[in-house]
PDB file of C-alpha atoms and ligand atoms in Angstrom:
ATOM      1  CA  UNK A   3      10.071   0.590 -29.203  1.00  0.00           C
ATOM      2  CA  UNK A   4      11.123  -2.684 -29.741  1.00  0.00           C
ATOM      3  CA  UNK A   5      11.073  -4.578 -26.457  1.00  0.00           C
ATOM      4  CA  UNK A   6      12.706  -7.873 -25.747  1.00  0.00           C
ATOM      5  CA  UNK A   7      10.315  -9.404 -22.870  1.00  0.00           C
ATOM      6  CA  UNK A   8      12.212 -11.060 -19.947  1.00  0.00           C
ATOM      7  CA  UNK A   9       9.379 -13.157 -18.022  1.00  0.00           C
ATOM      8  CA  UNK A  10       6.473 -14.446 -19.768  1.00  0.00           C
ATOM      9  CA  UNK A  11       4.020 -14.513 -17.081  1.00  0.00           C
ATOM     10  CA  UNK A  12       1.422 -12.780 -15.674  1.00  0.00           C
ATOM     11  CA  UNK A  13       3.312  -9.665 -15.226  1.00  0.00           C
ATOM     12  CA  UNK A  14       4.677  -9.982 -19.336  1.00  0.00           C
ATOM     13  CA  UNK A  15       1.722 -10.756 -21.030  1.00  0.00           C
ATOM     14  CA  UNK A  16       0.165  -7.425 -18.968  1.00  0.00           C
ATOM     15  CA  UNK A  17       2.884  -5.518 -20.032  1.00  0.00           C
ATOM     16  CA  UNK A  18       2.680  -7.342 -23.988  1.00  0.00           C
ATOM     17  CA  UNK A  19      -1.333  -5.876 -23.541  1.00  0.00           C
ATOM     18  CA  UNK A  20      -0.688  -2.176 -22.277  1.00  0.00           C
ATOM     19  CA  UNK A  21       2.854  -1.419 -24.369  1.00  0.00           C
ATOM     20  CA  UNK A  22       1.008  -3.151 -28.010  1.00  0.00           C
ATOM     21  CA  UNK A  23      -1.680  -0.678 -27.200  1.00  0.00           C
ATOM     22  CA  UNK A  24       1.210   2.365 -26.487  1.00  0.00           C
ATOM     23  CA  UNK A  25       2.408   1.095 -30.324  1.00  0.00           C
ATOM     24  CA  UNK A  26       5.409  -0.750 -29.363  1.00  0.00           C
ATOM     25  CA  UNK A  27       6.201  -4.030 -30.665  1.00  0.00           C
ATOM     26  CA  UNK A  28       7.129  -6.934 -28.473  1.00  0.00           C
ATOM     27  CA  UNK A  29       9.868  -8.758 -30.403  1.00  0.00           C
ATOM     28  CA  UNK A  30      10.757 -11.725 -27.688  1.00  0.00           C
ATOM     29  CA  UNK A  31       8.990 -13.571 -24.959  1.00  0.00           C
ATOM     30  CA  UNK A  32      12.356 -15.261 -22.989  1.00  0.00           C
ATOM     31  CA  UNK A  33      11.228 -17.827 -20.412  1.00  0.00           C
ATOM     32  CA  UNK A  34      14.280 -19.687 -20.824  1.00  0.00           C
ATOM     33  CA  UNK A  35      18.138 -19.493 -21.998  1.00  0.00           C
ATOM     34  CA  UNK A  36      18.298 -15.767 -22.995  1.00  0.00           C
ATOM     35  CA  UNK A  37      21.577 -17.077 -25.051  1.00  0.00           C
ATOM     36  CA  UNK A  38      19.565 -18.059 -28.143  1.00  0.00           C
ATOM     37  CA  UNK A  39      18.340 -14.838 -28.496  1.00  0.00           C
ATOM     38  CA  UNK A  40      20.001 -11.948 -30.707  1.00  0.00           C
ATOM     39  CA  UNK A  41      18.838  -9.115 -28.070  1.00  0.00           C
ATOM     40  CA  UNK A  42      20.445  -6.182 -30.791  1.00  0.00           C
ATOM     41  CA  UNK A  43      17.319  -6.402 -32.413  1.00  0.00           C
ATOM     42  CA  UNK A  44      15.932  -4.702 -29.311  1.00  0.00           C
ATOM     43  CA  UNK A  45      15.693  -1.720 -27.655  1.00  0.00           C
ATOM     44  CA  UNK A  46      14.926  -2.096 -24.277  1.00  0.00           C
ATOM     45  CA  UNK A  47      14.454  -5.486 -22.133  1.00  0.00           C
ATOM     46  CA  UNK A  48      11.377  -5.180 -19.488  1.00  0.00           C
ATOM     47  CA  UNK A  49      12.239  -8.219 -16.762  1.00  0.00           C
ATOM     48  CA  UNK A  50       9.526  -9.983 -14.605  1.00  0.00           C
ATOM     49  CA  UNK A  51      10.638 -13.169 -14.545  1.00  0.00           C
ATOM     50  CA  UNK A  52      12.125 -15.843 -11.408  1.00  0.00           C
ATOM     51  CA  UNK A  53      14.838 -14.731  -8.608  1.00  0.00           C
ATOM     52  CA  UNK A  54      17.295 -17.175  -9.574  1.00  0.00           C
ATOM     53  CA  UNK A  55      17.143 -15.763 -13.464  1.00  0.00           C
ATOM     54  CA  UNK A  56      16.948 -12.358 -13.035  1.00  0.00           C
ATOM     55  CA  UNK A  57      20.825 -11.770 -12.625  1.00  0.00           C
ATOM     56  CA  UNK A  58      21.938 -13.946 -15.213  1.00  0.00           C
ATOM     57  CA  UNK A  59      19.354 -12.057 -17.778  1.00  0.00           C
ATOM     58  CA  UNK A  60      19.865  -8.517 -16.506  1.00  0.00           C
ATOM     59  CA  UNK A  61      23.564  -8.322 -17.027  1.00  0.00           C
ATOM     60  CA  UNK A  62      23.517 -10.582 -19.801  1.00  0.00           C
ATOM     61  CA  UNK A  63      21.440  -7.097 -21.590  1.00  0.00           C
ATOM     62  CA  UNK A  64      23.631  -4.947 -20.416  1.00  0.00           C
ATOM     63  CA  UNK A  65      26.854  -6.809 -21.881  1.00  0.00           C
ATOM     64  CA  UNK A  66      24.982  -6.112 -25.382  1.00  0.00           C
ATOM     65  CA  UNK A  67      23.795  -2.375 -23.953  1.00  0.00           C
ATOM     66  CA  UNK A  68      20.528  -3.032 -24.079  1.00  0.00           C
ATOM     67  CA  UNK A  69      18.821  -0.474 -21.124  1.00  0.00           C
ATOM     68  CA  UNK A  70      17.036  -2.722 -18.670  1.00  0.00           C
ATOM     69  CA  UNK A  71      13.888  -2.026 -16.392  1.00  0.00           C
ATOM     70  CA  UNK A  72      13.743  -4.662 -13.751  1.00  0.00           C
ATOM     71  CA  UNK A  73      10.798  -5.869 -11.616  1.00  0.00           C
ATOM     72  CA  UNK A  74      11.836  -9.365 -10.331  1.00  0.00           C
ATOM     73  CA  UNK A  75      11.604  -9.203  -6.642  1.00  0.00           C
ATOM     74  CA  UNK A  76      13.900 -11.775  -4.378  1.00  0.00           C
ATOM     75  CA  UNK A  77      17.401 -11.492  -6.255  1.00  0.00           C
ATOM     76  CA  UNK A  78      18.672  -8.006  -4.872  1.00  0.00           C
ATOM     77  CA  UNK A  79      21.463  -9.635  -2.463  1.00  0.00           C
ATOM     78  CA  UNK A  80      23.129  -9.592  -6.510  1.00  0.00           C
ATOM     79  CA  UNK A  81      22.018  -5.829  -7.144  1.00  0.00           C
ATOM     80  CA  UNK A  82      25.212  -3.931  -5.983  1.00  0.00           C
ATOM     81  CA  UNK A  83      26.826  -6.722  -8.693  1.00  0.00           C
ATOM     82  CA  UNK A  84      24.672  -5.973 -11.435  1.00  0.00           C
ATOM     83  CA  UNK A  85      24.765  -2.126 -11.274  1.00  0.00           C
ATOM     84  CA  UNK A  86      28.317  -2.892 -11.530  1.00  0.00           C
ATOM     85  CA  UNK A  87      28.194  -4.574 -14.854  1.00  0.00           C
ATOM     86  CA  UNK A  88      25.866  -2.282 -16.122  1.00  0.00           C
ATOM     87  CA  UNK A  89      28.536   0.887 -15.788  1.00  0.00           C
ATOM     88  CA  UNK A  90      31.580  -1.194 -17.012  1.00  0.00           C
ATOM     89  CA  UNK A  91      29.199  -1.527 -20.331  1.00  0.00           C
ATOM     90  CA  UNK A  92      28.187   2.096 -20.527  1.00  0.00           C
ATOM     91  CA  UNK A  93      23.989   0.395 -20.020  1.00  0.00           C
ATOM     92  CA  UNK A  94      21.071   1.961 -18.674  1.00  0.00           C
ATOM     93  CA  UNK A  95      19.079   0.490 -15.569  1.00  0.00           C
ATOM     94  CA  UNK A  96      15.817   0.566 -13.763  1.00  0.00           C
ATOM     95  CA  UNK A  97      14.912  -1.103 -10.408  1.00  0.00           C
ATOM     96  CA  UNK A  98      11.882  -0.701  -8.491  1.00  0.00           C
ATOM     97  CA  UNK A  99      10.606  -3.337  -6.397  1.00  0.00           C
ATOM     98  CA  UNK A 100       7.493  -1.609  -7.145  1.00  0.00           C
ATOM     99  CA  UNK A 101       6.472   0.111 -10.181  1.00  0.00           C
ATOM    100  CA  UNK A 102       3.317   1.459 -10.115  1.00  0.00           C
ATOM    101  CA  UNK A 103       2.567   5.462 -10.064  1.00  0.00           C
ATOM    102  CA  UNK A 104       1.221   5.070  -6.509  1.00  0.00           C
ATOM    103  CA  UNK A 105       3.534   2.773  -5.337  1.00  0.00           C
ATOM    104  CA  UNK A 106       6.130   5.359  -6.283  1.00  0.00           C
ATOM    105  CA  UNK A 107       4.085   7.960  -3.718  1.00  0.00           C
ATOM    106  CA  UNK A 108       3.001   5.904  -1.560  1.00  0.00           C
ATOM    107  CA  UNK A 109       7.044   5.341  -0.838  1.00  0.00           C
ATOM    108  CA  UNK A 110       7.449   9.028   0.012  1.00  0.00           C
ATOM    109  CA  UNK A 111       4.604   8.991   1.991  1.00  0.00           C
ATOM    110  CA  UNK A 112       5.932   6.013   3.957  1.00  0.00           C
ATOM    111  CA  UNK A 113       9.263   8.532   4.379  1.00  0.00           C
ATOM    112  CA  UNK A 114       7.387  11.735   5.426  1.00  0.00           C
ATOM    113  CA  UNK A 115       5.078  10.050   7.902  1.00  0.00           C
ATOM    114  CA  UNK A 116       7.995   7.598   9.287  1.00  0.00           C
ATOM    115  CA  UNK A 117       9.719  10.714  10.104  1.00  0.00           C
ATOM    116  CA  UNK A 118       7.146  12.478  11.823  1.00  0.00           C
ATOM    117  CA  UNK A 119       6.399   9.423  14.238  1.00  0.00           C
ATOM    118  CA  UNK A 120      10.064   9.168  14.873  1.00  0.00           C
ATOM    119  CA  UNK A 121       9.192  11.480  18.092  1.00  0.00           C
ATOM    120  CA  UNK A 122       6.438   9.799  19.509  1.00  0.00           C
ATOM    121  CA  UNK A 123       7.764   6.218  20.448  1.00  0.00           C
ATOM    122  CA  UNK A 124       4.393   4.916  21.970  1.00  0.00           C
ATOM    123  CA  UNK A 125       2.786   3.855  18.667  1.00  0.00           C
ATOM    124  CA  UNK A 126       4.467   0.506  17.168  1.00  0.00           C
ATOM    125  CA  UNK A 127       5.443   0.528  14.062  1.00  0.00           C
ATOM    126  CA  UNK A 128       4.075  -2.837  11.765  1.00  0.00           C
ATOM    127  CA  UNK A 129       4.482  -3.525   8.029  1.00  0.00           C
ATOM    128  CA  UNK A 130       1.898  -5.995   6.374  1.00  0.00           C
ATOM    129  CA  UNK A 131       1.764  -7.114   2.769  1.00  0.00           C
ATOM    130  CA  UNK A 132      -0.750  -9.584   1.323  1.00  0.00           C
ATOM    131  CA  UNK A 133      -0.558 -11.157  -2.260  1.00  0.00           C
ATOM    132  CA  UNK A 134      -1.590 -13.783  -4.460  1.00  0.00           C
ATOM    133  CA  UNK A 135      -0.763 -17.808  -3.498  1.00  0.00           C
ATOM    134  CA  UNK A 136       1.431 -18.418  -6.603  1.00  0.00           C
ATOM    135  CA  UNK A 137       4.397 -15.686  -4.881  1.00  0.00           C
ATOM    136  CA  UNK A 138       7.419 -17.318  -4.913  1.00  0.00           C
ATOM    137  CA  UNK A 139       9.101 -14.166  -1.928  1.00  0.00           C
ATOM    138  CA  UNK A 140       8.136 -13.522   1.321  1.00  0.00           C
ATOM    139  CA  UNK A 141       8.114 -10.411   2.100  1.00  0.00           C
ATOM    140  CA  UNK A 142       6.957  -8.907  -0.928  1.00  0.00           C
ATOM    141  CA  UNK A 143       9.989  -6.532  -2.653  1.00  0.00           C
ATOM    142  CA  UNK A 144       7.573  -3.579  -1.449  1.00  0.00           C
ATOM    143  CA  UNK A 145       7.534  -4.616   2.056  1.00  0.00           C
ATOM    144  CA  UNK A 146      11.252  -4.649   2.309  1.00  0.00           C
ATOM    145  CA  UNK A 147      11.740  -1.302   0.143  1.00  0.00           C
ATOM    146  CA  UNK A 148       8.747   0.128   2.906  1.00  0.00           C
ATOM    147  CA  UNK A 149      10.692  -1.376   5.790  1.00  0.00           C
ATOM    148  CA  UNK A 150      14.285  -0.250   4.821  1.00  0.00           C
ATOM    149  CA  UNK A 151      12.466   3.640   4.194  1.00  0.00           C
ATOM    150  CA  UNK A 152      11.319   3.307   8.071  1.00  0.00           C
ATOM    151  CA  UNK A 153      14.750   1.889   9.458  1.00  0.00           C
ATOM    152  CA  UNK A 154      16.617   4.745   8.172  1.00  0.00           C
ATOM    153  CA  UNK A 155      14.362   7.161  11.240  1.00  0.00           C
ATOM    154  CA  UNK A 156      13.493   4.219  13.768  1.00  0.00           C
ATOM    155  CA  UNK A 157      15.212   3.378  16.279  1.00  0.00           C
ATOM    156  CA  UNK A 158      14.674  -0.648  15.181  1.00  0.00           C
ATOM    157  CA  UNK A 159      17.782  -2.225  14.305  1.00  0.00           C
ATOM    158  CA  UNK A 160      16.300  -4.412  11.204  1.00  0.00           C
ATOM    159  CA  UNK A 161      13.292  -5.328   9.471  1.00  0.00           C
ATOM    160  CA  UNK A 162      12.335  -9.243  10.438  1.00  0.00           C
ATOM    161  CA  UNK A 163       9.374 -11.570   8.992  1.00  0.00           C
ATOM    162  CA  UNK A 164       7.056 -11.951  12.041  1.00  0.00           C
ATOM    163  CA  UNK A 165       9.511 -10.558  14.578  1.00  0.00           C
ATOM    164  CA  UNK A 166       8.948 -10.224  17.944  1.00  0.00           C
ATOM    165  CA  UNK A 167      11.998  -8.757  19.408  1.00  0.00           C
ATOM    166  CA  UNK A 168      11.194  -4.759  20.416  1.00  0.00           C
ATOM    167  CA  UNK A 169      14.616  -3.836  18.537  1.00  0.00           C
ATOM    168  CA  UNK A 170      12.784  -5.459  15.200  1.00  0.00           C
ATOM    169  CA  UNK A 171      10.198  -3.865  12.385  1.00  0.00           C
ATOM    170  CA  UNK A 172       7.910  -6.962  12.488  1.00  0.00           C
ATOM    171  CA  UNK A 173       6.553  -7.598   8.696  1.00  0.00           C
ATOM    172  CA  UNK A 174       3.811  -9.585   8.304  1.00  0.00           C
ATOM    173  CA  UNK A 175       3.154 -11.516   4.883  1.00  0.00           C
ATOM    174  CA  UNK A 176      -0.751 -13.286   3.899  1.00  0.00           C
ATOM    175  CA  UNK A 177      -0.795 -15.393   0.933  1.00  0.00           C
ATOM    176  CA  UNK A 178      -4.451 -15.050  -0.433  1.00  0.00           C
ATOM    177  CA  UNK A 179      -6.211 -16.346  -3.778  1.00  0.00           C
ATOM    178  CA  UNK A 180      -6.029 -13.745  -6.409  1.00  0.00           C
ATOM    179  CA  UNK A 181      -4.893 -10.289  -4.668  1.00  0.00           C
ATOM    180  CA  UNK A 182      -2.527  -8.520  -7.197  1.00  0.00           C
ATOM    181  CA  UNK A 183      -0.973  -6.553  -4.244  1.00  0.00           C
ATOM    182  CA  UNK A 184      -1.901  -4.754  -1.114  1.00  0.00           C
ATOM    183  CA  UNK A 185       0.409  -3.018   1.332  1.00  0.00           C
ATOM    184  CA  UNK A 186      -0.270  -1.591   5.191  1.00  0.00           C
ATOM    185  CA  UNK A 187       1.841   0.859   7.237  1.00  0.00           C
ATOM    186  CA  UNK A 188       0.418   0.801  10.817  1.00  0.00           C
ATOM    187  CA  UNK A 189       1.234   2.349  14.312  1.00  0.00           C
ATOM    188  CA  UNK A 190      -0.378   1.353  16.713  1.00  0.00           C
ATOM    189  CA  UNK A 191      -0.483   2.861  20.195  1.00  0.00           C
ATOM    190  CA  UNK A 192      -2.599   1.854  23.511  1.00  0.00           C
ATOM    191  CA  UNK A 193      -5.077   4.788  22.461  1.00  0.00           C
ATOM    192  CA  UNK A 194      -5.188   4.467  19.171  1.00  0.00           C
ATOM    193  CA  UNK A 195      -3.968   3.095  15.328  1.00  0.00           C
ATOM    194  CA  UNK A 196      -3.009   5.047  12.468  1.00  0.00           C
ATOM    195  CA  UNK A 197      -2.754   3.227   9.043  1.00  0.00           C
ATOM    196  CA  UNK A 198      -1.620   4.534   5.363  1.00  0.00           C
ATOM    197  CA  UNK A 199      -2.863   1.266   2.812  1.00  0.00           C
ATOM    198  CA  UNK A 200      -2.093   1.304  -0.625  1.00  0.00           C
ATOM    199  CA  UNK A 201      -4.264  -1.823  -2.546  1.00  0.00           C
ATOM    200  CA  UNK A 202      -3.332  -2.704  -6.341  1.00  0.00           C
ATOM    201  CA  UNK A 203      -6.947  -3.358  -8.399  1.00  0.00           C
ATOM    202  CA  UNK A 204      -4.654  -5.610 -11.324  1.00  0.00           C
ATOM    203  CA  UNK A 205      -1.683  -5.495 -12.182  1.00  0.00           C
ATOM    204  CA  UNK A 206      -1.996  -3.033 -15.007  1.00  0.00           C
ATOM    205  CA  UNK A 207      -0.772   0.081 -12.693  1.00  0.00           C
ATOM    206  CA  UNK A 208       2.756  -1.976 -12.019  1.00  0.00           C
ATOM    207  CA  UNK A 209       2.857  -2.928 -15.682  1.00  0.00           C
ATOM    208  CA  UNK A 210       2.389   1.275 -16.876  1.00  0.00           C
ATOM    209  CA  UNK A 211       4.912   2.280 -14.710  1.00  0.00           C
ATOM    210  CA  UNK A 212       7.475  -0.464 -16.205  1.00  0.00           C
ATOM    211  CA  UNK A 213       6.457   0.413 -19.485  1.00  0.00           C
ATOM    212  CA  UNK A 214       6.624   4.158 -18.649  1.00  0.00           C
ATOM    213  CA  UNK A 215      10.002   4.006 -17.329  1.00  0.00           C
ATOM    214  CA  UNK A 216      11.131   1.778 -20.549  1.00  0.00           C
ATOM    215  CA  UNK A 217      10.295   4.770 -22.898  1.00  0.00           C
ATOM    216  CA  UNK A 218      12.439   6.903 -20.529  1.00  0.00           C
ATOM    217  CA  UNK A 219      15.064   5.020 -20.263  1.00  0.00           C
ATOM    218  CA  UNK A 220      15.632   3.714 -24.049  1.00  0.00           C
ATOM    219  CA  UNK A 221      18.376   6.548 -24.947  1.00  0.00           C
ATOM    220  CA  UNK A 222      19.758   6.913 -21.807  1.00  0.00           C
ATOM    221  CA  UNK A 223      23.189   5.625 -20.045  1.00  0.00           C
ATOM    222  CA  UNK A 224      23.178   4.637 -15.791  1.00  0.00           C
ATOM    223  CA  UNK A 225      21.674   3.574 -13.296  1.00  0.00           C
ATOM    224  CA  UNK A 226      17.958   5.104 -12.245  1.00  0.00           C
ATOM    225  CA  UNK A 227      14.877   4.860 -10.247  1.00  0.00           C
ATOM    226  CA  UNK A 228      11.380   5.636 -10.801  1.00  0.00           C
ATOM    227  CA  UNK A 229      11.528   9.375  -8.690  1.00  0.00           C
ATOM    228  CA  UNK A 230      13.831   9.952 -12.149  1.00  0.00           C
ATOM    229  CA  UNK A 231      11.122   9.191 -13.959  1.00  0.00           C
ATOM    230  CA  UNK A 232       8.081  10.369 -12.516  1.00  0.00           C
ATOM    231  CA  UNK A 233       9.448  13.338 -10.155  1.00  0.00           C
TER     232      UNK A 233
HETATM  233  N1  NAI B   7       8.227  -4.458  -9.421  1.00  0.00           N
HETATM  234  C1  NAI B   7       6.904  -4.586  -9.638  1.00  0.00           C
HETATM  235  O1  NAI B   7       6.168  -3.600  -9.861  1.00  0.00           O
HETATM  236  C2  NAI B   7       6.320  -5.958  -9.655  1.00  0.00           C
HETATM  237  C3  NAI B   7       7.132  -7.037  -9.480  1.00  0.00           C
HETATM  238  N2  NAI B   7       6.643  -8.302  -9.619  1.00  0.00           N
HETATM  239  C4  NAI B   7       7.637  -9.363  -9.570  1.00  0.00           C
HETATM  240  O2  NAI B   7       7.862  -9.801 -10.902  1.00  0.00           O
HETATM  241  C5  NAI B   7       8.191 -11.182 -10.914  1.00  0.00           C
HETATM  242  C6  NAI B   7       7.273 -11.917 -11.894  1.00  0.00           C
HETATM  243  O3  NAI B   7       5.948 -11.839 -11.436  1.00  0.00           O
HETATM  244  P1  NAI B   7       4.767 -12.615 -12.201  1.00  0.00           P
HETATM  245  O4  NAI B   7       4.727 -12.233 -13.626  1.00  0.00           O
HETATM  246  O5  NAI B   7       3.572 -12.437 -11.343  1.00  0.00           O
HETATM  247  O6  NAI B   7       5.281 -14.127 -12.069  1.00  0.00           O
HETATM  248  P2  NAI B   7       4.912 -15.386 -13.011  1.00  0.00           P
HETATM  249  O7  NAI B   7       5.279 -16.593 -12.210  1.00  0.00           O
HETATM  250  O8  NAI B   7       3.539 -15.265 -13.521  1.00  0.00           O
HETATM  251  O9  NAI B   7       5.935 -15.242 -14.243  1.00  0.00           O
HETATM  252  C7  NAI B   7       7.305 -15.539 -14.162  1.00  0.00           C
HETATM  253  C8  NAI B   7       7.828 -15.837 -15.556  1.00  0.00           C
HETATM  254  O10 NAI B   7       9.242 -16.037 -15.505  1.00  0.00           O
HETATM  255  C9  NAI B   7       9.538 -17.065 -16.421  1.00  0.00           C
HETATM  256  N3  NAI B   7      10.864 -17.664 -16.269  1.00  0.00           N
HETATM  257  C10 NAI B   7      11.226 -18.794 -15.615  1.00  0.00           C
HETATM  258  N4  NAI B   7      12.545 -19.030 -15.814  1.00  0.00           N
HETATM  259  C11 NAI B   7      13.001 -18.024 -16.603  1.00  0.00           C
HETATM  260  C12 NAI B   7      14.262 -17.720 -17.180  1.00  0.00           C
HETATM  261  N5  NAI B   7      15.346 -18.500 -16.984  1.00  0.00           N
HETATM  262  N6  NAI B   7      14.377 -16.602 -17.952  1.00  0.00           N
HETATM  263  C13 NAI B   7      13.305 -15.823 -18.169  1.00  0.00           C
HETATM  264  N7  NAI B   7      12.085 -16.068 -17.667  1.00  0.00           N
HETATM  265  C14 NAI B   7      11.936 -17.155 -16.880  1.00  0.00           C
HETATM  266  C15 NAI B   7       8.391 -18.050 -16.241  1.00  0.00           C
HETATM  267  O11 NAI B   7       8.326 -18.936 -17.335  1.00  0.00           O
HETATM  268  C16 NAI B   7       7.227 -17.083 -16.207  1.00  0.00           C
HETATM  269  O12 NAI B   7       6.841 -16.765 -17.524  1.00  0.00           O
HETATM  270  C17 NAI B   7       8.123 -11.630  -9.467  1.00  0.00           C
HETATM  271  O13 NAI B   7       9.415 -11.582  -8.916  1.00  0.00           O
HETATM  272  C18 NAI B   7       7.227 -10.590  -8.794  1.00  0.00           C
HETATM  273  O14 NAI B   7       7.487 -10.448  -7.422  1.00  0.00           O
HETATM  274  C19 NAI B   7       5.340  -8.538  -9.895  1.00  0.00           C
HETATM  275  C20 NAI B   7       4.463  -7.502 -10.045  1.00  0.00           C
HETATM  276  C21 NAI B   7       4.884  -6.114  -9.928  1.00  0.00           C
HETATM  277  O1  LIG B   8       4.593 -10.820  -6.975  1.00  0.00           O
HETATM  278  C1  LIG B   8       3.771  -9.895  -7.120  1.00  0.00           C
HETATM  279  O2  LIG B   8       2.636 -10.090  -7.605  1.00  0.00           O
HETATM  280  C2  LIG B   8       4.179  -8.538  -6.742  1.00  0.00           C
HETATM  281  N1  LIG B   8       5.428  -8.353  -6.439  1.00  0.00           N
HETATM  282  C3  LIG B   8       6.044  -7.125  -6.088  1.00  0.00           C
HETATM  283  C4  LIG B   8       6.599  -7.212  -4.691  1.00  0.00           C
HETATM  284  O3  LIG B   8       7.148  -8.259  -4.326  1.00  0.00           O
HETATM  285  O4  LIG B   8       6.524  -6.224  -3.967  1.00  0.00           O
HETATM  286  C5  LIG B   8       5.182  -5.934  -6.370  1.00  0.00           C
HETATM  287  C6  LIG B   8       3.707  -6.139  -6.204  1.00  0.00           C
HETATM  288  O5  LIG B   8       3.379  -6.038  -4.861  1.00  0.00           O
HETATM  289  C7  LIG B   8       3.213  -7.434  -6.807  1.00  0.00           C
END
């Protein structure tokens, strides 16, 4: 595959490491105006970039029907918009907020166990994500894709950044040097705590998934997630 790199950061030069070594070639590293670039030459566009690009980049692909797999995190008040442009050009999309293979379970996890404490409203339900000091978002894409799984059983009206209103799913966010990702569901009660954790190692896990879902998606036309993928 020929892949046309949106993002050169630390997410794209992980993917650049794991898809050379899968025997694709990377054919553009765009870390500024996407215009100058002809993006026919490639197949598929893999997107880690900045919030306030991501749009602009994304639907500029899918203008030229290039599929897109998208990891940028803080832009998705513009997602309804972009799946939009994507089916008025017959494209191919991806979003996950997270991409990684346990990510991807540890979301239906989330569901399943969200569900079952749905009937026993004496354990508090908390969200906390910690990550490196150079994130630009806060709460992590994860965190809100966690919290919005849980509002669809709790009674909680909305998810909030260090609530503290009862009718709130408090999320707490930690900036800390060097930690690629980690993510904590607990519920608490006066007797006791029950916690599902998942931790990222690198970032090599989110950067396979993306990849992953790029090979899927190449031929393909609409809009996807990674259960299509993996599930
Ligand atoms: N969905 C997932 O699995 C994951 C998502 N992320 C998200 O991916 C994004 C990137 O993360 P990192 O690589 O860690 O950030 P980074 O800060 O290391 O890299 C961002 C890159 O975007 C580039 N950029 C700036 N303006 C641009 C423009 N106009 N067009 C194209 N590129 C531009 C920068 O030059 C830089 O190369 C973040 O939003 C992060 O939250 C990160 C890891 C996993
Ligand atoms: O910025 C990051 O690094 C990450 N961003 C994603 C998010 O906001 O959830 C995914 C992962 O946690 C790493």
């Amino acid at each position: 595959m020929k892949i046309a790199l949106l993002g050169y950061g630390k997410m794209g030069k992980t993917i650049e490491r794991l898809a050379e070594g899968r025997g694709h070639e990377i054919i553009f590293r765009i870390t500024d105006d996407i215009e100058k670039y002809d993006l026919q030459k490639a197949d598929v566009a893999i997107d880690f970039s900045v919030p306030d690009a991501a749009f602009n980049n994304i639907t500029t692909c899918f203008r030229q029907q290039i599929p897109v797999v998208s990891g940028t995190t803080g832009w998705l008040q513009q997602y309804d918009d972009a799946v939009k442009i994507c089916e008025e050009n017959n494209s191919a999309f991806i979003y996950a907020s997270n991409f990684s293979l346990g990510v991807t379970l540890f979301f239906e996890l989330n569901k399943q166990l969200a569900q079952m404490m749905k009937n026993f409203p004496e354990y508090k339900v908390g969200i906390e994500e910690i990550h490196h000091t150079q994130k630009l978002d806060a709460p992590s894409g994860t965190a809100i894709t966690l919290a919005e799984q849980i509002l669809e059983t709790s009674e909680k009206k909305a998810w909030k950044l260090d609530a503290v209103a009862e009718d709130e799913l408090r999320i707490t966010a930690k900036r800390i040097e060097n930690v690629p990702g980690t993510h904590i569901i607990s519920y608490d009660s006066p007797v006791d705590t029950i916690k599902i954790e998942h931790i990222a190692h690198s970032r090599d896990g989110f950067a396979l998934g993306a990849i992953v879902a790029a090979e899927w998606l190449q031929h393909k036309k609409g809009i996807f997630s990674m259960k299509d993928v993996l599930f």
